[in-house]
Amino acid sequence: MERRAEIVRKTNETDIRLSFGIDGEGNSEIETGVPFMSHMLDLFTKHGQFDCKIGAKGDTEVDDHHTTEDIGICLGQALVKALGDKKGIKRYGSAMVPMDEALATVVVDLSNRPHLEFRAELPSQKVGTFDTENVHEFLWKLALEARMNLHVIVHYGHNTHHIIEAIFKALGRALDEATTIDPRVKGIPSTKGML
């Protein structure tokens, strides 16, 4: 069964069309209207070996917040939909990724219990025109809508771009591991019998 989903979300603030394939080749077509987010999502897709297409238009004349937040919502919804009943998945995934002087760890549990633990100091409030506080907003909405436990730990780093890049690469790799079908796993990977 192909693990793929499409999400369309249209509000007074944003208009987003997103397609997401778990078992991909790292192919991306991403145009968000927020260049830094487009770059990070491209990295996420490549390092997770997903296929992702995003077309987003938002009220970026106000700021990047609504567009960034709503992409997180749509990506989380697509992940849940693409995973289906979660039979046979590894469920847990973790990755530690360096980016020059920065080092980040991301750990996920596709548990149906949304939680974000964000242990990261971002030295700059902006990267280009992008407000770096939106990284937390994106990750929180992704965790909430994907109904996953998401832990982000930045061990060190002083370049904000490098820190965020390490986070997104690690996120892709951790989710790739967690969504992988493990032939040893029979049914739902939980003693509860459901996720």
Short mmCIF file of C-alpha atoms in Angstrom, two decimals:
data_model
loop_
_atom_site.label_atom_id
_atom_site.label_comp_id
_atom_site.label_asym_id
_atom_site.label_seq_id
_atom_site.Cartn_x
_atom_site.Cartn_y
_atom_site.Cartn_z
CA MET A 1 0.00 0.00 0.00
CA GLU A 2 1.35 3.41 -0.96
CA ARG A 3 1.85 5.57 2.11
CA ARG A 4 0.97 8.96 0.71
CA ALA A 5 -1.44 11.76 1.56
CA GLU A 6 -2.64 15.09 0.23
CA ILE A 7 -3.87 17.96 2.36
CA VAL A 8 -5.55 21.20 1.26
CA ARG A 9 -6.03 23.97 3.80
CA LYS A 10 -7.51 27.36 2.90
CA THR A 11 -8.13 30.10 5.44
CA ASN A 12 -8.31 33.88 5.32
CA GLU A 13 -4.57 33.88 6.13
CA THR A 14 -3.14 31.02 4.07
CA ASP A 15 -3.82 28.75 1.10
CA ILE A 16 -1.79 25.52 1.25
CA ARG A 17 -1.68 22.43 -0.95
CA LEU A 18 0.61 19.69 0.28
CA SER A 19 1.33 16.15 -0.85
CA PHE A 20 3.57 13.89 1.19
CA GLY A 21 4.92 10.42 0.50
CA ILE A 22 6.69 8.48 3.23
CA ASP A 23 8.38 5.93 0.98
CA GLY A 24 10.03 8.36 -1.37
CA GLU A 25 13.37 9.28 -2.86
CA GLY A 26 13.95 12.68 -1.27
CA ASN A 27 12.23 14.60 -4.06
CA SER A 28 10.80 17.99 -3.22
CA GLU A 29 8.91 20.77 -4.97
CA ILE A 30 8.51 23.39 -2.31
CA GLU A 31 7.35 26.98 -2.69
CA THR A 32 6.10 28.44 0.56
CA GLY A 33 6.56 32.16 0.07
CA VAL A 34 8.90 31.96 3.07
CA PRO A 35 12.33 31.28 1.53
CA PHE A 36 14.05 30.09 4.70
CA MET A 37 11.22 27.62 5.48
CA SER A 38 11.31 26.37 1.89
CA HIS A 39 15.03 25.70 2.33
CA MET A 40 14.52 23.88 5.66
CA LEU A 41 11.64 21.77 4.30
CA ASP A 42 13.76 20.83 1.29
CA LEU A 43 16.48 19.60 3.67
CA PHE A 44 13.91 17.72 5.78
CA THR A 45 12.55 15.98 2.69
CA LYS A 46 15.96 15.04 1.31
CA HIS A 47 17.31 13.66 4.58
CA GLY A 48 14.09 11.81 5.39
CA GLN A 49 13.92 10.23 1.92
CA PHE A 50 10.36 11.48 1.63
CA ASP A 51 8.64 12.95 -1.41
CA CYS A 52 7.05 16.28 -0.63
CA LYS A 53 5.31 18.91 -2.69
CA ILE A 54 4.14 22.12 -1.05
CA GLY A 55 2.51 25.14 -2.61
CA ALA A 56 1.71 27.78 -0.03
CA LYS A 57 0.49 31.35 -0.23
CA GLY A 58 0.07 33.36 2.92
CA ASP A 59 -0.13 36.83 4.39
CA THR A 60 3.64 37.21 4.44
CA GLU A 61 3.18 40.96 4.15
CA VAL A 62 2.15 40.71 7.83
CA ASP A 63 4.91 38.23 8.74
CA ASP A 64 5.86 34.58 8.20
CA HIS A 65 4.04 33.25 11.26
CA HIS A 66 0.72 32.11 9.76
CA THR A 67 2.32 30.43 6.75
CA THR A 68 4.93 28.62 8.84
CA GLU A 69 2.36 27.50 11.41
CA ASP A 70 -0.14 26.27 8.83
CA ILE A 71 2.51 24.30 6.93
CA GLY A 72 3.29 22.54 10.22
CA ILE A 73 -0.41 21.76 10.63
CA CYS A 74 -0.72 20.40 7.07
CA LEU A 75 2.47 18.35 7.23
CA GLY A 76 1.38 16.79 10.53
CA GLN A 77 -2.04 15.91 9.12
CA ALA A 78 -0.44 14.42 6.01
CA LEU A 79 1.91 12.28 8.11
CA VAL A 80 -0.97 10.84 10.16
CA LYS A 81 -3.02 10.15 7.05
CA ALA A 82 -0.11 8.56 5.17
CA LEU A 83 0.78 6.30 8.13
CA GLY A 84 -2.71 4.80 8.24
CA ASP A 85 -3.07 2.20 11.00
CA LYS A 86 0.71 2.24 11.74
CA LYS A 87 0.98 -1.53 11.50
CA GLY A 88 4.56 -2.75 11.25
CA ILE A 89 6.30 0.60 11.78
CA LYS A 90 9.32 0.99 14.02
CA ARG A 91 7.44 3.81 15.83
CA TYR A 92 10.55 5.33 17.44
CA GLY A 93 13.30 7.20 15.65
CA SER A 94 16.28 9.30 16.59
CA ALA A 95 19.03 11.16 14.80
CA MET A 96 21.99 13.25 15.84
CA VAL A 97 23.16 15.60 13.10
CA PRO A 98 26.10 18.02 13.01
CA MET A 99 26.07 21.15 10.87
CA ASP A 100 29.52 22.70 11.08
CA GLU A 101 29.82 23.93 14.70
CA ALA A 102 26.22 23.02 15.63
CA LEU A 103 24.96 19.65 16.87
CA ALA A 104 21.28 18.69 17.21
CA THR A 105 19.44 15.56 18.30
CA VAL A 106 15.83 14.83 17.39
CA VAL A 107 13.90 11.91 18.91
CA VAL A 108 10.36 10.97 17.88
CA ASP A 109 7.69 8.54 19.03
CA LEU A 110 4.68 8.13 16.74
CA SER A 111 2.64 7.44 19.85
CA ASN A 112 -0.65 9.28 19.21
CA ARG A 113 0.32 11.43 22.23
CA PRO A 114 1.38 14.87 21.01
CA HIS A 115 4.16 16.59 22.91
CA LEU A 116 7.03 18.89 21.97
CA GLU A 117 10.11 19.21 24.14
CA PHE A 118 12.27 21.96 22.64
CA ARG A 119 15.67 22.40 24.27
CA ALA A 120 17.32 24.84 21.91
CA GLU A 121 18.87 28.28 22.25
CA LEU A 122 18.68 30.23 19.00
CA PRO A 123 21.25 33.05 19.25
CA SER A 124 19.60 35.31 16.64
CA GLN A 125 15.99 36.45 16.44
CA LYS A 126 16.16 36.45 12.65
CA VAL A 127 17.80 34.54 9.83
CA GLY A 128 17.45 36.89 6.90
CA THR A 129 13.84 38.03 7.16
CA PHE A 130 12.69 34.87 8.99
CA ASP A 131 11.73 35.16 12.67
CA THR A 132 13.49 32.24 14.35
CA GLU A 133 10.77 31.90 17.02
CA ASN A 134 8.68 30.39 14.21
CA VAL A 135 10.81 27.23 14.33
CA HIS A 136 9.21 26.34 17.67
CA GLU A 137 5.76 27.22 16.30
CA PHE A 138 6.26 24.95 13.27
CA LEU A 139 7.54 22.03 15.36
CA TRP A 140 4.77 22.37 17.95
CA LYS A 141 2.03 22.34 15.29
CA LEU A 142 3.72 19.43 13.49
CA ALA A 143 3.90 17.39 16.72
CA LEU A 144 0.31 18.27 17.61
CA GLU A 145 -1.22 17.37 14.25
CA ALA A 146 1.00 14.32 13.67
CA ARG A 147 0.10 13.26 17.22
CA MET A 148 3.69 12.45 17.99
CA ASN A 149 6.14 12.90 20.80
CA LEU A 150 8.90 15.16 19.47
CA HIS A 151 12.05 15.99 21.41
CA VAL A 152 14.55 18.49 20.00
CA ILE A 153 17.86 19.04 21.76
CA VAL A 154 20.56 21.38 20.52
CA HIS A 155 23.81 20.48 22.24
CA TYR A 156 25.79 23.48 21.03
CA GLY A 157 26.26 25.91 18.16
CA HIS A 158 26.57 29.64 17.64
CA ASN A 159 25.32 30.17 14.06
CA THR A 160 21.52 30.25 14.11
CA HIS A 161 21.18 29.10 10.49
CA HIS A 162 23.40 26.09 11.21
CA ILE A 163 21.47 25.20 14.37
CA ILE A 164 18.09 25.25 12.62
CA GLU A 165 19.49 23.34 9.64
CA ALA A 166 20.80 20.61 11.96
CA ILE A 167 17.33 20.39 13.58
CA PHE A 168 15.50 19.94 10.27
CA LYS A 169 17.97 17.38 8.93
CA ALA A 170 17.75 15.41 12.17
CA LEU A 171 13.95 15.63 12.09
CA GLY A 172 13.89 14.11 8.62
CA ARG A 173 16.22 11.28 9.60
CA ALA A 174 14.40 10.53 12.86
CA LEU A 175 11.02 10.38 11.11
CA ASP A 176 12.48 8.21 8.37
CA GLU A 177 13.52 5.69 11.02
CA ALA A 178 10.24 5.85 12.94
CA THR A 179 8.09 5.35 9.82
CA THR A 180 10.17 2.46 8.47
CA ILE A 181 8.36 -0.85 8.19
CA ASP A 182 10.16 -3.46 10.29
CA PRO A 183 9.30 -7.03 9.18
CA ARG A 184 9.80 -8.22 12.76
CA VAL A 185 6.97 -6.00 14.02
CA LYS A 186 3.66 -7.84 13.94
CA GLY A 187 0.66 -5.54 13.98
CA ILE A 188 0.65 -2.33 16.02
CA PRO A 189 3.92 -1.65 17.91
CA SER A 190 2.27 -1.11 21.29
CA THR A 191 1.25 -3.33 24.21
CA LYS A 192 -2.03 -1.40 24.19
CA GLY A 193 -2.85 -2.83 20.75
CA MET A 194 -3.36 0.62 19.28
CA LEU A 195 -1.57 3.90 18.69
#
